[in-house]
Coordinates of N, CA, C and O in Angstrom, one line a residue:
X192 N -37.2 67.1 123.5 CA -36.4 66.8 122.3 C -37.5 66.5 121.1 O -38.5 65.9 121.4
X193 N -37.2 67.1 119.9 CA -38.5 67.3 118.8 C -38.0 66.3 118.5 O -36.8 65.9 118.6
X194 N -39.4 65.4 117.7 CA -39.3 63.6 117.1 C -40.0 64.3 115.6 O -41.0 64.8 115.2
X195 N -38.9 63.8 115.1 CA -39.4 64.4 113.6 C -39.5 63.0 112.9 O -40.2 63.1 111.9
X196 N -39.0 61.9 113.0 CA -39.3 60.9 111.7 C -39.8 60.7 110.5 O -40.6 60.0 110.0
X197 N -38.9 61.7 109.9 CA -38.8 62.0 108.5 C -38.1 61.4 107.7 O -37.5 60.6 108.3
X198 N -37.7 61.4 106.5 CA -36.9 61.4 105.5 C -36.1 63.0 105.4 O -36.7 64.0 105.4
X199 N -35.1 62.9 105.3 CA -34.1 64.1 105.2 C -33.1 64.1 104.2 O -33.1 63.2 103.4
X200 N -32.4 64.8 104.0 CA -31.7 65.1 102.9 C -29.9 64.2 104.0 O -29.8 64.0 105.2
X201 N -29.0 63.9 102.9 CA -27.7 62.7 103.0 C -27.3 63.5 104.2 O -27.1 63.0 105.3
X202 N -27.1 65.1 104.1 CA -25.8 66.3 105.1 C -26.3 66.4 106.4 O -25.6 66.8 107.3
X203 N -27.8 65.9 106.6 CA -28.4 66.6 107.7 C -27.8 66.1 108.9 O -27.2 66.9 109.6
X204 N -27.7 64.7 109.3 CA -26.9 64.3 110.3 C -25.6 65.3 110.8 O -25.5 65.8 111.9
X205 N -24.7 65.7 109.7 CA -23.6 66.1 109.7 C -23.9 68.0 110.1 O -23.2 68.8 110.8
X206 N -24.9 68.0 109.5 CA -25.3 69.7 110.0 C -25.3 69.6 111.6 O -24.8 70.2 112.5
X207 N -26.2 68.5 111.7 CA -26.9 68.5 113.4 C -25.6 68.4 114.2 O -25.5 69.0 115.3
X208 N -24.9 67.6 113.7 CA -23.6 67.0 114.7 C -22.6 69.0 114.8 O -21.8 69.5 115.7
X209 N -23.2 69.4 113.3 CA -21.6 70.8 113.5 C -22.6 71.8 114.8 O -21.9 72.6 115.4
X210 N -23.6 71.8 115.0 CA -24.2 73.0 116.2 C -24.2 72.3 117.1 O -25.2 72.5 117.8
X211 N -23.1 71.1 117.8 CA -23.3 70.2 119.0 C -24.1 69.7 119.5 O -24.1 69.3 120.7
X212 N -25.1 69.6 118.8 CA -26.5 68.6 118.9 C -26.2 67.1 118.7 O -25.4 66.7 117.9
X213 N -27.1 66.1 119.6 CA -26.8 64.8 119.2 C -28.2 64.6 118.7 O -29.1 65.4 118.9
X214 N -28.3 63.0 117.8 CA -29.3 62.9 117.2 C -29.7 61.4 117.0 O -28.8 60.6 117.2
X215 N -30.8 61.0 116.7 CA -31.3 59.8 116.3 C -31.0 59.4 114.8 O -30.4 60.4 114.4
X216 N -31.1 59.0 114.3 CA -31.2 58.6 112.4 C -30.9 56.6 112.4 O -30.2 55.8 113.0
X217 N -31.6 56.5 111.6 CA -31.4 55.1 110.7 C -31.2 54.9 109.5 O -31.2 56.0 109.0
X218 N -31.0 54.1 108.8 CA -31.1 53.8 107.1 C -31.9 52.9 106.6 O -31.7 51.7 106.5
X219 N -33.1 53.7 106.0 CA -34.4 53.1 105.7 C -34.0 51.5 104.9 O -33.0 51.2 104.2
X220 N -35.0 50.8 105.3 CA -34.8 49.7 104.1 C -35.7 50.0 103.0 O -36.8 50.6 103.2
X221 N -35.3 49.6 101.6 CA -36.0 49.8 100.6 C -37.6 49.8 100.7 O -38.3 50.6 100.0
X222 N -38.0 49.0 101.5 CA -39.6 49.4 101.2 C -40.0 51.1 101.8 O -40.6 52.0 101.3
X223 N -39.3 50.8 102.8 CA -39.4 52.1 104.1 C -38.9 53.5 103.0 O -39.4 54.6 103.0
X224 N -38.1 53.2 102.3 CA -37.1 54.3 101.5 C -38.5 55.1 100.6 O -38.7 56.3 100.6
X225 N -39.4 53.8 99.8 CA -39.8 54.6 98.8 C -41.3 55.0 99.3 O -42.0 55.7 98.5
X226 N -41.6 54.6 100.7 CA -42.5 55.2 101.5 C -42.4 56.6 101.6 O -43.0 57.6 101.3
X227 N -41.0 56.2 102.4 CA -41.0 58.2 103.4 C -40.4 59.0 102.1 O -40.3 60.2 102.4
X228 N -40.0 58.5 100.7 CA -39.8 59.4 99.8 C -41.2 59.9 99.0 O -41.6 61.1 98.8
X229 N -41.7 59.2 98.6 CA -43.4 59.6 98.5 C -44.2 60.7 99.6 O -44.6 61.8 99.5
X230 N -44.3 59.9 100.8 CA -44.4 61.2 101.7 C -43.6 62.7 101.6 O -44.1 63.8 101.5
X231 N -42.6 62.6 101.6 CA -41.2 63.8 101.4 C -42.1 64.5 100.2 O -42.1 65.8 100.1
X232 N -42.9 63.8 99.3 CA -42.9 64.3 97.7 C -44.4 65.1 98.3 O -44.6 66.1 97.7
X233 N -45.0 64.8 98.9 CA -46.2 65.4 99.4 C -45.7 66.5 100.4 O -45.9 67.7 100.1
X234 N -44.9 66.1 101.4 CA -44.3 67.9 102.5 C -43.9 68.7 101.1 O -44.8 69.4 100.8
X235 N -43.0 68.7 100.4 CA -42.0 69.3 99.5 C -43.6 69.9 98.9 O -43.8 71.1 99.3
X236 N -44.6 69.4 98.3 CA -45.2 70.1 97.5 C -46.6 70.9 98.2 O -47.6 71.5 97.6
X237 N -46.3 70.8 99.8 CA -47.6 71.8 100.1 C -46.5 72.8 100.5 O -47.0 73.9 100.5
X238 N -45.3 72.8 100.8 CA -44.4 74.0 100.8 C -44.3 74.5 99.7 O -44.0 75.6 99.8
X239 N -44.4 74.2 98.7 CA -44.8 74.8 97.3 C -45.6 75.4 97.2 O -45.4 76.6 97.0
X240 N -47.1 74.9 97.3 CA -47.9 75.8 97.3 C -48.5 76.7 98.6 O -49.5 77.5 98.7
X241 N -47.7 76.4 99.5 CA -48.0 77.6 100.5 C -46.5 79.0 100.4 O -46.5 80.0 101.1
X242 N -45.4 78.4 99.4 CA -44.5 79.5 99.1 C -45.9 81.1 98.9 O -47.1 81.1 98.5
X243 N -45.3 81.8 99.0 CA -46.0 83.4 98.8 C -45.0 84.3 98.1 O -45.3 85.4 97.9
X244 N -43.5 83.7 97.7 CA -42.7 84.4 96.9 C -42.4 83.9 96.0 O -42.3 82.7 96.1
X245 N -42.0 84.6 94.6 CA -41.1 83.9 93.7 C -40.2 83.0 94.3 O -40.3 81.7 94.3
X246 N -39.3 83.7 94.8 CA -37.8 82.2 95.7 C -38.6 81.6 96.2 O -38.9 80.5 95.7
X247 N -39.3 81.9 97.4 CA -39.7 80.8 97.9 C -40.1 79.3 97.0 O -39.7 78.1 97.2
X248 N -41.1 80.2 95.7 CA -41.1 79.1 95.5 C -40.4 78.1 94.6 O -40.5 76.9 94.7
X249 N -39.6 78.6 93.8 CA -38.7 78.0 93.3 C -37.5 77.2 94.0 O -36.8 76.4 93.5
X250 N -37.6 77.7 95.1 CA -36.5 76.9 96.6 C -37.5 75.8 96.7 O -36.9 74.7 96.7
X251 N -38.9 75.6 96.9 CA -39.4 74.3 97.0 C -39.5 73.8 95.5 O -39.3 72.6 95.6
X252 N -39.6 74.0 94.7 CA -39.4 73.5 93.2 C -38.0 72.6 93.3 O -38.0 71.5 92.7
X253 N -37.0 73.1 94.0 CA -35.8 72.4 93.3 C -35.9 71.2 94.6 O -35.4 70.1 94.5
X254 N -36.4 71.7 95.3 CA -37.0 70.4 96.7 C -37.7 69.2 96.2 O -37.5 68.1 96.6
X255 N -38.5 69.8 95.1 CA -39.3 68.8 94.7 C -38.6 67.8 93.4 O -38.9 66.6 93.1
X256 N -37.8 68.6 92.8 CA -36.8 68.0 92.0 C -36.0 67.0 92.5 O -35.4 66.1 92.0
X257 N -35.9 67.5 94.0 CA -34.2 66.7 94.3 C -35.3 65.2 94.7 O -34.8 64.1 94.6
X258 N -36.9 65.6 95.1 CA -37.3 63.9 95.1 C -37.6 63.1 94.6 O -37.7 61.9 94.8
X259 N -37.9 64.3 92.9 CA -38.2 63.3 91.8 C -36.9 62.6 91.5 O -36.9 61.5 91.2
X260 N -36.0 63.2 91.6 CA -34.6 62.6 91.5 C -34.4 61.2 92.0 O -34.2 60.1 91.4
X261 N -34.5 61.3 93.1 CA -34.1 60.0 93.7 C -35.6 59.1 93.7 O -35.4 57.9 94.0
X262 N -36.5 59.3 93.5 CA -37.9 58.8 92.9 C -37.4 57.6 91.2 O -37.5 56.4 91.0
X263 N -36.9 58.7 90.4 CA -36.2 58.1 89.7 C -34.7 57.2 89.7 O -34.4 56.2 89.0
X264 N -34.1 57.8 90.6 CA -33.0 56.5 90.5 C -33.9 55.3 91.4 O -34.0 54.2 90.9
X265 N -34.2 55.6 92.5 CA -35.1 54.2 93.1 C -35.6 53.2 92.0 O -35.2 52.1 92.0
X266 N -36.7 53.7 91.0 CA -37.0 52.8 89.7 C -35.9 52.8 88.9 O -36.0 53.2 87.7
X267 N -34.8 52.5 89.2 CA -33.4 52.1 88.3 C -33.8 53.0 87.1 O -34.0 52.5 86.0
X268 N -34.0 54.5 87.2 CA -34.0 55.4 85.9 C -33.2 56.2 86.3 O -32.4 56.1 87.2
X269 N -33.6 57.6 85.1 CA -32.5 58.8 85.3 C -33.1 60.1 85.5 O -34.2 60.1 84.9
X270 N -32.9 61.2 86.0 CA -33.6 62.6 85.5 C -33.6 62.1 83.7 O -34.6 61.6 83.1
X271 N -32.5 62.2 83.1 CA -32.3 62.6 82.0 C -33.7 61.4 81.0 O -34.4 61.8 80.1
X272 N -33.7 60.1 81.6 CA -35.0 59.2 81.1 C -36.4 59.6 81.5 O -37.4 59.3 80.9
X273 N -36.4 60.2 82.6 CA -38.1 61.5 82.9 C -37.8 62.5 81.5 O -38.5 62.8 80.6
X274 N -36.5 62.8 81.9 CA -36.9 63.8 81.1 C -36.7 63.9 79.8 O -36.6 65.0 79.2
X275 N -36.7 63.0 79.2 CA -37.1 62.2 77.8 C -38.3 62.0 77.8 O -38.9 62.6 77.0
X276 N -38.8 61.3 78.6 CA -40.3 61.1 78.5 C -41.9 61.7 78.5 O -43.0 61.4 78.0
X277 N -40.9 63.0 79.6 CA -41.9 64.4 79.3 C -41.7 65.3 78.4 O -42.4 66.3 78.4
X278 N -40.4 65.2 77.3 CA -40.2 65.8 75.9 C -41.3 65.1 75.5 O -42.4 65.7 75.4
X279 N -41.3 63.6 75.2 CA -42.1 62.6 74.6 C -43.7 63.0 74.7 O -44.4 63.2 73.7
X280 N -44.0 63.0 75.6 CA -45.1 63.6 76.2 C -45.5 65.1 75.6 O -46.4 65.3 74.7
X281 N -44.8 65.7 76.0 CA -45.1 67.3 75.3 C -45.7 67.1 73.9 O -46.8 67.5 73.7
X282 N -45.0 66.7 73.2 CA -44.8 66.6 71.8 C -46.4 65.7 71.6 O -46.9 65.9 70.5
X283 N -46.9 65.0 72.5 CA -48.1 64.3 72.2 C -49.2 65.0 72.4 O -50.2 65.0 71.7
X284 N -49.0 65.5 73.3 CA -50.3 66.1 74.4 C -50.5 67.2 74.5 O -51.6 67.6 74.6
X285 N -49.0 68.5 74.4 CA -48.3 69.4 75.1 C -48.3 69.6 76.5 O -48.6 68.7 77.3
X286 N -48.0 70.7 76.6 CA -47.1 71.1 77.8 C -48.7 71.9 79.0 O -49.8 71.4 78.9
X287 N -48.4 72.7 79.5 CA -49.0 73.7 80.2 C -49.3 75.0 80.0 O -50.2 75.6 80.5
X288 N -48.2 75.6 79.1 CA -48.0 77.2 79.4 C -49.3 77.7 78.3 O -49.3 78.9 78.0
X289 N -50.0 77.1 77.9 CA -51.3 77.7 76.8 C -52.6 77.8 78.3 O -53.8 77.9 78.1
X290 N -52.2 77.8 79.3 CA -53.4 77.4 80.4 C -54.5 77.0 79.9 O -55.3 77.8 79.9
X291 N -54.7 76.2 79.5 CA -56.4 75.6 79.3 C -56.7 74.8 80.1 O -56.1 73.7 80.3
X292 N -58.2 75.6 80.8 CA -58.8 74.5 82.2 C -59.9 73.7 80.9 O -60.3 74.2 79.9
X293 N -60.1 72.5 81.2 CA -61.0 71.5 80.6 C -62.3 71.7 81.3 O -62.4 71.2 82.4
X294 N -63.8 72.7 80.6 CA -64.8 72.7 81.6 C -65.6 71.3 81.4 O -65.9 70.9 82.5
X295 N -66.1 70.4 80.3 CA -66.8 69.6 80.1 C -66.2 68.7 78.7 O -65.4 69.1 77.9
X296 N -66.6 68.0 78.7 CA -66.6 67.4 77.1 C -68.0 66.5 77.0 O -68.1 65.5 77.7
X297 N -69.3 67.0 76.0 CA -70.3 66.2 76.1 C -70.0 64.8 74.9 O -69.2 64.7 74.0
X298 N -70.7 64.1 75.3 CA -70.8 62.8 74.3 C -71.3 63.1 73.6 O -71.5 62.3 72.7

């Protein structure tokens, strides 16, 4: 029997139970919650960069979304308050899409 002790997505129990599989699961306590969701945010993002297709990787993109998501509601916020904040940001700093790697800055 595979021991995965992960964090998983709400359906998965209910997936496992429809192919007549039985299963282990608990319900993290909040410290445990925002543990194994930080880890999740680390699996999610080396499947990202080991994607080798467009889908691929935009299938872990929206993976990685669904943990900023709940990353955000855990600190009592919103997508919609990130994503105010990285408007806010943009607007200071900008964005990415000009690619500029930073080689040095001398004093």
């Amino acid at each position: 029997m595979p021991v995965y002790n992960k964090l998983v997505r709400d359906n998965i129990p209910q997936i496992i139970e429809g192919t007549g599989k039985s299963y282990t699961a608990k319900v993290l306590s909040d410290e445990d919650y925002i543990k194994y969701l930080k880890l999740k945010s680390y699996e999610e993002l080396d499947e990202y960069c080991a994607a080798e297709t467009n889908e691929e990787a935009v299938e872990e993109l929206a993976d990685l979304l669904e943990i900023v998501r709940a990353l955000a509601g855990y600190h009592r916020s919103s997508m919609e308050e990130v994503e105010k904040i990285r408007r806010g940001k943009a607007e200071k700093r900008g964005g990415f899409e000009e690619k500029v790697f930073l080689v040095e800055v001398e004093d």
